[in-house]
PDB file of C-alpha atoms (C1' of nucleotides) in Angstrom:
ATOM      1  CA  MET A 159      40.138 135.977  48.708  1.00  0.00           C
ATOM      2  CA  PRO A 160      40.534 138.230  45.760  1.00  0.00           C
ATOM      3  CA  GLU A 161      37.318 139.285  44.065  1.00  0.00           C
ATOM      4  CA  LEU A 162      36.991 142.141  41.579  1.00  0.00           C
ATOM      5  CA  PRO A 163      37.927 144.959  44.017  1.00  0.00           C
ATOM      6  CA  GLU A 164      41.065 143.197  45.233  1.00  0.00           C
ATOM      7  CA  VAL A 165      42.234 142.410  41.702  1.00  0.00           C
ATOM      8  CA  GLU A 166      41.439 145.960  40.585  1.00  0.00           C
ATOM      9  CA  THR A 167      43.465 147.277  43.537  1.00  0.00           C
ATOM     10  CA  VAL A 168      46.450 145.160  42.504  1.00  0.00           C
ATOM     11  CA  LYS A 169      46.018 146.271  38.885  1.00  0.00           C
ATOM     12  CA  ARG A 170      46.142 149.956  39.828  1.00  0.00           C
ATOM     13  CA  GLN A 171      49.186 149.443  42.015  1.00  0.00           C
ATOM     14  CA  LEU A 172      50.999 147.438  39.343  1.00  0.00           C
ATOM     15  CA  LYS A 173      50.332 150.290  36.903  1.00  0.00           C
ATOM     16  CA  GLU A 174      52.156 152.603  39.280  1.00  0.00           C
ATOM     17  CA  THR A 175      55.092 150.281  39.934  1.00  0.00           C
ATOM     18  CA  ILE A 176      55.969 147.996  37.028  1.00  0.00           C
ATOM     19  CA  ILE A 177      55.003 149.799  33.821  1.00  0.00           C
ATOM     20  CA  GLY A 178      58.239 150.499  31.947  1.00  0.00           C
ATOM     21  CA  GLN A 179      60.170 147.821  33.844  1.00  0.00           C
ATOM     22  CA  LYS A 180      62.197 145.506  31.599  1.00  0.00           C
ATOM     23  CA  ILE A 181      62.469 141.821  32.482  1.00  0.00           C
ATOM     24  CA  GLN A 182      66.021 140.548  32.913  1.00  0.00           C
ATOM     25  CA  ASP A 183      65.281 137.047  34.182  1.00  0.00           C
ATOM     26  CA  PHE A 184      62.699 134.886  35.903  1.00  0.00           C
ATOM     27  CA  LYS A 185      62.547 131.989  38.350  1.00  0.00           C
ATOM     28  CA  LEU A 186      59.844 129.361  38.918  1.00  0.00           C
ATOM     29  CA  SER A 187      59.342 127.101  41.951  1.00  0.00           C
ATOM     30  CA  GLY A 188      58.642 124.105  39.706  1.00  0.00           C
ATOM     31  CA  LEU A 189      55.350 123.415  41.495  1.00  0.00           C
ATOM     32  CA  ARG A 190      52.181 123.598  39.461  1.00  0.00           C
ATOM     33  CA  LEU A 191      49.456 126.064  40.264  1.00  0.00           C
ATOM     34  CA  ARG A 192      45.937 125.331  38.949  1.00  0.00           C
ATOM     35  CA  ARG A 193      47.851 124.634  35.763  1.00  0.00           C
ATOM     36  CA  GLU A 194      51.538 124.245  35.003  1.00  0.00           C
ATOM     37  CA  ILE A 195      53.330 127.612  34.792  1.00  0.00           C
ATOM     38  CA  PRO A 196      54.739 127.917  31.240  1.00  0.00           C
ATOM     39  CA  SER A 197      58.383 128.805  30.629  1.00  0.00           C
ATOM     40  CA  LEU A 198      58.742 132.563  30.702  1.00  0.00           C
ATOM     41  CA  SER A 199      62.052 132.656  28.813  1.00  0.00           C
ATOM     42  CA  ASP A 200      60.365 134.499  25.918  1.00  0.00           C
ATOM     43  CA  LEU A 201      59.771 137.393  28.305  1.00  0.00           C
ATOM     44  CA  LYS A 202      63.466 138.216  28.773  1.00  0.00           C
ATOM     45  CA  ASN A 203      64.218 141.755  27.649  1.00  0.00           C
ATOM     46  CA  GLN A 204      60.564 142.536  27.076  1.00  0.00           C
ATOM     47  CA  THR A 205      59.191 145.692  28.676  1.00  0.00           C
ATOM     48  CA  ILE A 206      55.919 145.925  30.599  1.00  0.00           C
ATOM     49  CA  LEU A 207      53.661 148.226  28.597  1.00  0.00           C
ATOM     50  CA  ASN A 208      50.348 148.150  30.441  1.00  0.00           C
ATOM     51  CA  ILE A 209      48.167 146.295  32.952  1.00  0.00           C
ATOM     52  CA  PHE A 210      44.506 145.365  32.488  1.00  0.00           C
ATOM     53  CA  ARG A 211      41.875 143.469  34.430  1.00  0.00           C
ATOM     54  CA  ARG A 212      39.112 141.240  33.078  1.00  0.00           C
ATOM     55  CA  ASN A 213      36.918 139.478  35.626  1.00  0.00           C
ATOM     56  CA  LYS A 214      39.390 138.391  38.320  1.00  0.00           C
ATOM     57  CA  TYR A 215      42.303 138.078  35.913  1.00  0.00           C
ATOM     58  CA  LEU A 216      45.231 140.474  35.648  1.00  0.00           C
ATOM     59  CA  ILE A 217      46.617 140.934  32.149  1.00  0.00           C
ATOM     60  CA  ILE A 218      50.179 142.207  31.868  1.00  0.00           C
ATOM     61  CA  GLU A 219      50.941 143.521  28.395  1.00  0.00           C
ATOM     62  CA  LEU A 220      54.527 143.093  27.176  1.00  0.00           C
ATOM     63  CA  ASN A 221      56.063 143.810  23.779  1.00  0.00           C
ATOM     64  CA  TYR A 222      55.096 140.453  22.299  1.00  0.00           C
ATOM     65  CA  ASN A 223      53.056 138.658  24.950  1.00  0.00           C
ATOM     66  CA  TRP A 224      50.129 138.821  27.329  1.00  0.00           C
ATOM     67  CA  LEU A 225      50.981 137.454  30.767  1.00  0.00           C
ATOM     68  CA  VAL A 226      47.694 136.500  32.451  1.00  0.00           C
ATOM     69  CA  ILE A 227      47.641 136.010  36.223  1.00  0.00           C
ATOM     70  CA  HIS A 228      44.859 134.806  38.524  1.00  0.00           C
ATOM     71  CA  LEU A 229      45.352 135.103  42.286  1.00  0.00           C
ATOM     72  CA  GLY A 230      43.060 132.179  43.092  1.00  0.00           C
ATOM     73  CA  MET A 231      42.199 132.236  46.781  1.00  0.00           C
ATOM     74  CA  THR A 232      45.512 133.070  48.406  1.00  0.00           C
ATOM     75  CA  GLY A 233      47.686 134.574  45.671  1.00  0.00           C
ATOM     76  CA  GLN A 234      49.762 137.718  46.200  1.00  0.00           C
ATOM     77  CA  LEU A 235      51.827 139.821  43.812  1.00  0.00           C
ATOM     78  CA  ILE A 236      54.518 141.761  45.667  1.00  0.00           C
ATOM     79  CA  PHE A 237      56.980 144.323  44.287  1.00  0.00           C
ATOM     80  CA  VAL A 238      60.284 144.441  46.166  1.00  0.00           C
ATOM     81  CA  ASP A 239      63.948 145.354  45.747  1.00  0.00           C
ATOM     82  CA  LYS A 240      65.315 142.143  47.288  1.00  0.00           C
ATOM     83  CA  ILE A 241      64.744 138.484  46.357  1.00  0.00           C
ATOM     84  CA  PRO A 242      62.318 136.935  48.895  1.00  0.00           C
ATOM     85  CA  LEU A 243      64.599 134.136  50.118  1.00  0.00           C
ATOM     86  CA  HIS A 244      62.783 133.212  53.331  1.00  0.00           C
ATOM     87  CA  LYS A 245      59.305 132.859  51.798  1.00  0.00           C
ATOM     88  CA  LYS A 246      57.785 129.416  51.565  1.00  0.00           C
ATOM     89  CA  HIS A 247      55.270 129.589  48.719  1.00  0.00           C
ATOM     90  CA  VAL A 248      56.860 131.797  46.067  1.00  0.00           C
ATOM     91  CA  HIS A 249      56.157 130.197  42.685  1.00  0.00           C
ATOM     92  CA  CYS A 250      57.304 132.840  40.230  1.00  0.00           C
ATOM     93  CA  ILE A 251      59.782 135.712  40.435  1.00  0.00           C
ATOM     94  CA  LEU A 252      60.245 138.311  37.707  1.00  0.00           C
ATOM     95  CA  HIS A 253      63.631 140.014  37.961  1.00  0.00           C
ATOM     96  CA  PHE A 254      63.771 143.464  36.375  1.00  0.00           C
ATOM     97  CA  TRP A 255      66.810 145.244  34.982  1.00  0.00           C
ATOM     98  CA  GLY A 256      67.778 147.799  37.617  1.00  0.00           C
ATOM     99  CA  GLY A 257      67.275 145.458  40.550  1.00  0.00           C
ATOM    100  CA  HIS A 258      63.573 145.198  41.380  1.00  0.00           C
ATOM    101  CA  TYR A 259      61.487 142.028  41.616  1.00  0.00           C
ATOM    102  CA  LEU A 260      57.833 141.098  41.282  1.00  0.00           C
ATOM    103  CA  TYR A 261      57.025 137.810  42.950  1.00  0.00           C
ATOM    104  CA  TYR A 262      53.922 135.627  43.022  1.00  0.00           C
ATOM    105  CA  GLU A 263      53.222 133.873  46.321  1.00  0.00           C
ATOM    106  CA  ASP A 264      50.315 131.439  46.719  1.00  0.00           C
ATOM    107  CA  PRO A 265      50.182 128.835  49.539  1.00  0.00           C
ATOM    108  CA  ARG A 266      47.160 126.991  48.186  1.00  0.00           C
ATOM    109  CA  ARG A 267      48.195 127.196  44.536  1.00  0.00           C
ATOM    110  CA  PHE A 268      44.646 127.830  43.308  1.00  0.00           C
ATOM    111  CA  GLY A 269      45.872 130.628  41.079  1.00  0.00           C
ATOM    112  CA  SER A 270      47.248 130.506  37.551  1.00  0.00           C
ATOM    113  CA  ILE A 271      49.895 132.065  35.346  1.00  0.00           C
ATOM    114  CA  ASP A 272      49.410 131.809  31.580  1.00  0.00           C
ATOM    115  CA  LEU A 273      51.260 133.222  28.610  1.00  0.00           C
ATOM    116  CA  TYR A 274      49.785 134.190  25.235  1.00  0.00           C
ATOM    117  CA  HIS A 275      51.321 135.642  22.096  1.00  0.00           C
ATOM    118  CA  LYS A 276      50.029 138.970  20.821  1.00  0.00           C
ATOM    119  CA  LYS A 277      50.457 137.638  17.290  1.00  0.00           C
ATOM    120  CA  ASP A 278      47.796 135.049  18.156  1.00  0.00           C
ATOM    121  CA  PHE A 279      45.580 137.451  20.116  1.00  0.00           C
ATOM    122  CA  SER A 280      46.080 141.060  19.078  1.00  0.00           C
ATOM    123  CA  ASP A 281      43.398 142.092  21.595  1.00  0.00           C
ATOM    124  CA  TYR A 282      43.468 140.395  25.003  1.00  0.00           C
ATOM    125  CA  HIS A 283      39.680 140.081  24.922  1.00  0.00           C
ATOM    126  CA  GLN A 284      40.171 137.320  22.322  1.00  0.00           C
ATOM    127  CA  ILE A 285      42.022 135.080  24.798  1.00  0.00           C
ATOM    128  CA  PRO A 286      39.985 131.861  25.302  1.00  0.00           C
ATOM    129  CA  LEU A 287      39.927 132.328  29.108  1.00  0.00           C
ATOM    130  CA  PHE A 288      37.713 135.357  28.581  1.00  0.00           C
ATOM    131  CA  GLU A 289      35.428 133.866  25.946  1.00  0.00           C
ATOM    132  CA  ASN A 290      32.336 133.201  28.024  1.00  0.00           C
ATOM    133  CA  LEU A 291      32.504 136.143  30.395  1.00  0.00           C
ATOM    134  CA  GLY A 292      29.604 138.492  31.001  1.00  0.00           C
ATOM    135  CA  PHE A 293      29.515 142.192  31.783  1.00  0.00           C
ATOM    136  CA  GLU A 294      32.207 144.125  33.604  1.00  0.00           C
ATOM    137  CA  PRO A 295      29.973 145.632  36.309  1.00  0.00           C
ATOM    138  CA  LEU A 296      31.799 148.953  36.644  1.00  0.00           C
ATOM    139  CA  GLU A 297      31.892 149.816  32.971  1.00  0.00           C
ATOM    140  CA  ALA A 298      29.511 152.618  32.016  1.00  0.00           C
ATOM    141  CA  SER A 299      28.220 150.459  29.166  1.00  0.00           C
ATOM    142  CA  PHE A 300      26.765 148.077  31.766  1.00  0.00           C
ATOM    143  CA  THR A 301      23.353 149.688  32.115  1.00  0.00           C
ATOM    144  CA  PHE A 302      20.230 148.662  34.006  1.00  0.00           C
ATOM    145  CA  ASN A 303      18.523 147.650  30.765  1.00  0.00           C
ATOM    146  CA  LYS A 304      21.336 145.229  29.942  1.00  0.00           C
ATOM    147  CA  PHE A 305      21.278 143.902  33.502  1.00  0.00           C
ATOM    148  CA  ASN A 306      17.513 143.421  33.390  1.00  0.00           C
ATOM    149  CA  GLU A 307      17.798 141.348  30.205  1.00  0.00           C
ATOM    150  CA  LEU A 308      19.853 138.775  32.130  1.00  0.00           C
ATOM    151  CA  PHE A 309      16.768 137.812  34.152  1.00  0.00           C
ATOM    152  CA  SER A 310      15.488 135.380  31.557  1.00  0.00           C
ATOM    153  CA  LYS A 311      15.375 132.008  33.291  1.00  0.00           C
ATOM    154  CA  SER A 312      15.070 130.582  36.763  1.00  0.00           C
ATOM    155  CA  LYS A 313      18.214 130.781  38.923  1.00  0.00           C
ATOM    156  CA  ASN A 314      19.034 131.310  42.571  1.00  0.00           C
ATOM    157  CA  ILE A 315      19.918 134.954  43.074  1.00  0.00           C
ATOM    158  CA  LYS A 316      23.212 134.417  44.880  1.00  0.00           C
ATOM    159  CA  SER A 317      24.379 131.893  42.286  1.00  0.00           C
ATOM    160  CA  PHE A 318      23.386 134.448  39.653  1.00  0.00           C
ATOM    161  CA  LEU A 319      25.507 137.184  41.256  1.00  0.00           C
ATOM    162  CA  MET A 320      28.511 134.857  41.455  1.00  0.00           C
ATOM    163  CA  ASP A 321      28.159 133.547  37.898  1.00  0.00           C
ATOM    164  CA  ALA A 322      30.743 135.361  35.771  1.00  0.00           C
ATOM    165  CA  SER A 323      28.904 134.496  32.568  1.00  0.00           C
ATOM    166  CA  PHE A 324      26.316 137.101  33.633  1.00  0.00           C
ATOM    167  CA  VAL A 325      28.251 139.715  35.609  1.00  0.00           C
ATOM    168  CA  CYS A 326      31.986 139.388  36.313  1.00  0.00           C
ATOM    169  CA  GLY A 327      34.028 139.642  39.445  1.00  0.00           C
ATOM    170  CA  ILE A 328      31.502 139.195  42.273  1.00  0.00           C
ATOM    171  CA  GLY A 329      32.662 136.488  44.656  1.00  0.00           C
ATOM    172  CA  ASN A 330      31.255 135.011  47.823  1.00  0.00           C
ATOM    173  CA  ILE A 331      31.917 137.974  50.107  1.00  0.00           C
ATOM    174  CA  TYR A 332      30.514 140.759  47.961  1.00  0.00           C
ATOM    175  CA  ALA A 333      27.520 138.661  46.868  1.00  0.00           C
ATOM    176  CA  SER A 334      26.346 138.537  50.501  1.00  0.00           C
ATOM    177  CA  GLU A 335      27.017 142.259  50.995  1.00  0.00           C
ATOM    178  CA  ILE A 336      25.213 143.271  47.798  1.00  0.00           C
ATOM    179  CA  LEU A 337      22.129 141.207  48.681  1.00  0.00           C
ATOM    180  CA  PHE A 338      22.015 142.667  52.196  1.00  0.00           C
ATOM    181  CA  LEU A 339      22.025 146.271  50.957  1.00  0.00           C
ATOM    182  CA  SER A 340      19.399 145.330  48.373  1.00  0.00           C
ATOM    183  CA  LYS A 341      17.203 143.801  51.123  1.00  0.00           C
ATOM    184  CA  ILE A 342      16.834 140.614  49.076  1.00  0.00           C
ATOM    185  CA  SER A 343      17.031 137.155  50.657  1.00  0.00           C
ATOM    186  CA  PRO A 344      19.816 134.954  49.212  1.00  0.00           C
ATOM    187  CA  LYS A 345      17.271 132.137  48.984  1.00  0.00           C
ATOM    188  CA  ARG A 346      15.194 133.902  46.314  1.00  0.00           C
ATOM    189  CA  ASP A 347      15.012 133.064  42.624  1.00  0.00           C
ATOM    190  CA  ILE A 348      15.874 135.855  40.185  1.00  0.00           C
ATOM    191  CA  LEU A 349      12.562 135.420  38.353  1.00  0.00           C
ATOM    192  CA  ASP A 350      10.664 136.282  41.530  1.00  0.00           C
ATOM    193  CA  THR A 351      12.254 139.735  41.862  1.00  0.00           C
ATOM    194  CA  SER A 352      10.392 142.961  41.123  1.00  0.00           C
ATOM    195  CA  GLU A 353      11.718 145.751  38.921  1.00  0.00           C
ATOM    196  CA  PRO A 354      12.401 148.057  41.918  1.00  0.00           C
ATOM    197  CA  GLU A 355      14.363 145.225  43.560  1.00  0.00           C
ATOM    198  CA  ARG A 356      16.395 144.712  40.401  1.00  0.00           C
ATOM    199  CA  LYS A 357      17.151 148.426  40.190  1.00  0.00           C
ATOM    200  CA  LEU A 358      18.366 148.400  43.777  1.00  0.00           C
ATOM    201  CA  LEU A 359      20.423 145.277  43.116  1.00  0.00           C
ATOM    202  CA  PHE A 360      21.980 146.852  40.026  1.00  0.00           C
ATOM    203  CA  GLN A 361      22.941 149.995  41.939  1.00  0.00           C
ATOM    204  CA  ASN A 362      24.333 148.028  44.871  1.00  0.00           C
ATOM    205  CA  ILE A 363      26.527 145.881  42.612  1.00  0.00           C
ATOM    206  CA  LYS A 364      28.177 149.088  41.393  1.00  0.00           C
ATOM    207  CA  ASN A 365      28.208 150.800  44.794  1.00  0.00           C
ATOM    208  CA  VAL A 366      29.618 147.907  46.829  1.00  0.00           C
ATOM    209  CA  LEU A 367      32.381 147.150  44.323  1.00  0.00           C
ATOM    210  CA  LYS A 368      33.280 150.848  44.018  1.00  0.00           C
ATOM    211  CA  LYS A 369      33.424 151.317  47.773  1.00  0.00           C
ATOM    212  CA  ALA A 370      35.591 148.209  48.152  1.00  0.00           C
ATOM    213  CA  ILE A 371      38.018 149.531  45.536  1.00  0.00           C
ATOM    214  CA  GLU A 372      38.168 152.926  47.266  1.00  0.00           C
ATOM    215  CA  LEU A 373      39.080 151.113  50.489  1.00  0.00           C
ATOM    216  CA  GLY A 374      41.787 149.049  48.787  1.00  0.00           C
ATOM    217  CA  GLY A 375      39.853 145.773  48.909  1.00  0.00           C
ATOM    218  CA  SER A 376      39.333 143.326  51.771  1.00  0.00           C
ATOM    219  CA  SER A 377      42.328 141.918  53.646  1.00  0.00           C
ATOM    220  CA  ILE A 378      40.990 138.789  55.252  1.00  0.00           C
ATOM    221  CA  SER A 379      42.957 135.584  54.819  1.00  0.00           C
ATOM    222  CA  ASP A 380      45.930 136.400  52.605  1.00  0.00           C
ATOM    223  CA  PHE A 381      45.099 139.385  50.428  1.00  0.00           C
ATOM    224  CA  VAL A 382      47.565 142.281  50.587  1.00  0.00           C
ATOM    225  CA  HIS A 383      48.592 145.108  48.305  1.00  0.00           C
ATOM    226  CA  VAL A 384      51.574 145.102  45.950  1.00  0.00           C
ATOM    227  CA  ASN A 385      53.564 146.859  48.702  1.00  0.00           C
ATOM    228  CA  GLY A 386      52.431 144.390  51.372  1.00  0.00           C
ATOM    229  CA  GLN A 387      49.901 146.713  53.047  1.00  0.00           C
ATOM    230  CA  SER A 388      46.317 145.735  53.883  1.00  0.00           C
ATOM    231  CA  GLY A 389      42.972 146.797  52.440  1.00  0.00           C
ATOM    232  CA  LYS A 390      40.267 148.206  54.705  1.00  0.00           C
ATOM    233  CA  MET A 391      36.956 146.967  53.301  1.00  0.00           C
ATOM    234  CA  GLN A 392      36.773 144.093  55.818  1.00  0.00           C
ATOM    235  CA  ASN A 393      36.001 146.714  58.492  1.00  0.00           C
ATOM    236  CA  PHE A 394      32.786 147.718  56.719  1.00  0.00           C
ATOM    237  CA  TYR A 395      31.015 144.386  56.205  1.00  0.00           C
ATOM    238  CA  ASN A 396      27.334 144.366  57.115  1.00  0.00           C
ATOM    239  CA  VAL A 397      26.858 140.605  57.104  1.00  0.00           C
ATOM    240  CA  TYR A 398      29.906 138.669  55.887  1.00  0.00           C
ATOM    241  CA  GLY A 399      31.476 136.827  58.822  1.00  0.00           C
ATOM    242  CA  ARG A 400      28.996 138.456  61.242  1.00  0.00           C
ATOM    243  CA  ASN A 401      26.815 135.412  61.972  1.00  0.00           C
ATOM    244  CA  GLY A 402      25.478 135.527  65.519  1.00  0.00           C
ATOM    245  CA  LEU A 403      26.029 139.301  65.743  1.00  0.00           C
ATOM    246  CA  LYS A 404      23.312 141.949  65.630  1.00  0.00           C
ATOM    247  CA  CYS A 405      22.360 143.268  62.208  1.00  0.00           C
ATOM    248  CA  ASN A 406      23.519 146.847  61.653  1.00  0.00           C
ATOM    249  CA  CYS A 407      19.969 147.883  60.704  1.00  0.00           C
ATOM    250  CA  CYS A 408      17.710 145.966  63.106  1.00  0.00           C
ATOM    251  CA  ASN A 409      18.076 143.896  66.268  1.00  0.00           C
ATOM    252  CA  HIS A 410      17.886 140.560  64.505  1.00  0.00           C
ATOM    253  CA  LEU A 411      20.966 138.321  64.473  1.00  0.00           C
ATOM    254  CA  VAL A 412      22.858 137.763  61.237  1.00  0.00           C
ATOM    255  CA  GLU A 413      22.587 134.158  60.039  1.00  0.00           C
ATOM    256  CA  LYS A 414      24.981 131.903  58.168  1.00  0.00           C
ATOM    257  CA  ILE A 415      23.680 129.261  55.777  1.00  0.00           C
ATOM    258  CA  ASN A 416      25.308 126.959  53.245  1.00  0.00           C
ATOM    259  CA  GLN A 417      24.462 127.370  49.566  1.00  0.00           C
ATOM    260  CA  ASN A 418      26.186 125.150  46.990  1.00  0.00           C
ATOM    261  CA  GLY A 419      28.972 124.441  49.452  1.00  0.00           C
ATOM    262  CA  ARG A 420      29.580 128.139  50.143  1.00  0.00           C
ATOM    263  CA  SER A 421      28.745 130.212  53.203  1.00  0.00           C
ATOM    264  CA  THR A 422      26.088 132.859  52.785  1.00  0.00           C
ATOM    265  CA  PHE A 423      25.512 135.533  55.423  1.00  0.00           C
ATOM    266  CA  PHE A 424      22.262 137.485  55.655  1.00  0.00           C
ATOM    267  CA  CYS A 425      19.765 139.167  57.961  1.00  0.00           C
ATOM    268  CA  PRO A 426      16.471 137.248  57.819  1.00  0.00           C
ATOM    269  CA  SER A 427      14.619 140.310  59.094  1.00  0.00           C
ATOM    270  CA  CYS A 428      15.966 142.928  56.658  1.00  0.00           C
ATOM    271  CA  GLN A 429      16.221 140.653  53.630  1.00  0.00           C
ATOM    272  CA  LYS A 430      12.902 139.435  52.255  1.00  0.00           C
TER     273      LYS A 430
ATOM    274  C1'  DC B 130      22.389 120.438  28.243  1.00  0.00           C
ATOM    275  C1'  DG B 131      22.964 122.518  32.442  1.00  0.00           C
ATOM    276  C1'  DG B 132      23.067 122.704  37.356  1.00  0.00           C
ATOM    277  C1'  DG B 133      25.445 121.082  41.226  1.00  0.00           C
ATOM    278  C1'  DC B 134      29.121 119.250  43.572  1.00  0.00           C
ATOM    279  C1'  DG B 135      33.854 117.363  44.400  1.00  0.00           C
ATOM    280  C1'  DG B 136      38.723 118.190  43.918  1.00  0.00           C
ATOM    281  C1'  DC B 137      42.511 121.008  43.865  1.00  0.00           C
ATOM    282  C1'  DC B 138      45.670 122.954  47.989  1.00  0.00           C
ATOM    283  C1'  DT B 139      47.533 124.831  52.745  1.00  0.00           C
ATOM    284  C1'  DG B 140      47.045 126.986  57.115  1.00  0.00           C
ATOM    285  C1'  DG B 141      44.564 128.193  60.977  1.00  0.00           C
ATOM    286  C1'  DA B 142      41.034 127.298  64.358  1.00  0.00           C
ATOM    287  C1'  DG B 143      38.790 124.440  67.472  1.00  0.00           C
ATOM    288  C1'  DG B 144      37.783 120.021  69.821  1.00  0.00           C
ATOM    289  C1'  DC B 145      39.417 116.376  72.697  1.00  0.00           C
TER     290       DC B 145
ATOM    291  C1'  DT C 290      51.220 119.500  73.711  1.00  0.00           C
ATOM    292  C1'  DG C 291      49.549 117.012  69.621  1.00  0.00           C
ATOM    293  C1'  DC C 292      46.520 114.972  66.551  1.00  0.00           C
ATOM    294  C1'  DC C 293      42.392 115.130  64.087  1.00  0.00           C
ATOM    295  C1'  DT C 294      38.680 117.405  61.529  1.00  0.00           C
ATOM    296  C1'  DC C 295      36.682 121.228  59.511  1.00  0.00           C
ATOM    297  C1'  DC C 296      36.623 125.436  57.037  1.00  0.00           C
ATOM    298  C1'  DA C 297      38.082 129.219  53.956  1.00  0.00           C
ATOM    299  C1'  DG C 298      36.159 130.177  48.392  1.00  0.00           C
ATOM    300  C1'  DG C 299      37.700 130.496  42.771  1.00  0.00           C
ATOM    301  C1'  DC C 300      37.277 127.665  39.122  1.00  0.00           C
ATOM    302  C1'  DC C 301      37.174 123.556  36.379  1.00  0.00           C
ATOM    303  C1'  DG C 302      35.738 119.045  35.250  1.00  0.00           C
ATOM    304  C1'  DC C 303      32.788 115.424  35.958  1.00  0.00           C
ATOM    305  C1'  DC C 304      28.429 113.319  36.879  1.00  0.00           C
ATOM    306  C1'  DC C 305      23.626 112.884  36.990  1.00  0.00           C
TER     307       DC C 305
END
DNA sequence: CGGGCGGCCTGGAGGC
DNA sequence: TGCCTCCAGGCCGCCC
């Protein structure tokens, strides 16, 4: 379940492994992901120049194109030196000159692979997918004052955290964790929060995401690193998946509720 | 117009 | 052992 920290982890690892690699060929499964995968024949003989992340999207910069990849819920990008013949859900393989491969595996096919021309979008920020996105939470330019200005109309606080048009990259897991550390109930409305609560929330958004990146993301369900190894953040959850267990801060049991069809985990004693 | 919810998918878990 | 149902959560489109 890749949220910002998992995608950032993959981005950093791709920077170490595929920058400078030149694409010789590609192969597609023929199955559609969220959308149809476009033909990648234009990418032959292009070199990978850089890797970026915006929200939960990876942006691979080539000589003439932006290749934009979303991991959906169960997507993996794996760098190997042999074609993955025995794998069931490989939908795209990039074959590099010199004999390495980057493959995209995604059982549930909730992800996406899109291709844009740099002549159409000289800066990847102009790509329509990124048009309505809010702040990147870990950028220094995202200050408390800018965050505080987002509290302009009534909205449930967990929905607010997960809404990328306000702040990008927070998914269901980290929303619960951020609210726990901020001692704010997920049932609250953002307009009912005090300034000290907002300051705490702002700091915890940055702190939780940073810690998760330092630990290489969360490997529950399918997420793994570019080399197949696991992240460690799942070992440090305070509330996510801990319903029925004792809260780490008090003796109350962690509860699980449903909000907008999603599970929310919280401690009703610590979070007011 | 905007908030909320269903659909897209598969695999794994749990019930009977 | 096998079949059924439910659940996982990102994102988009549709509906009210």
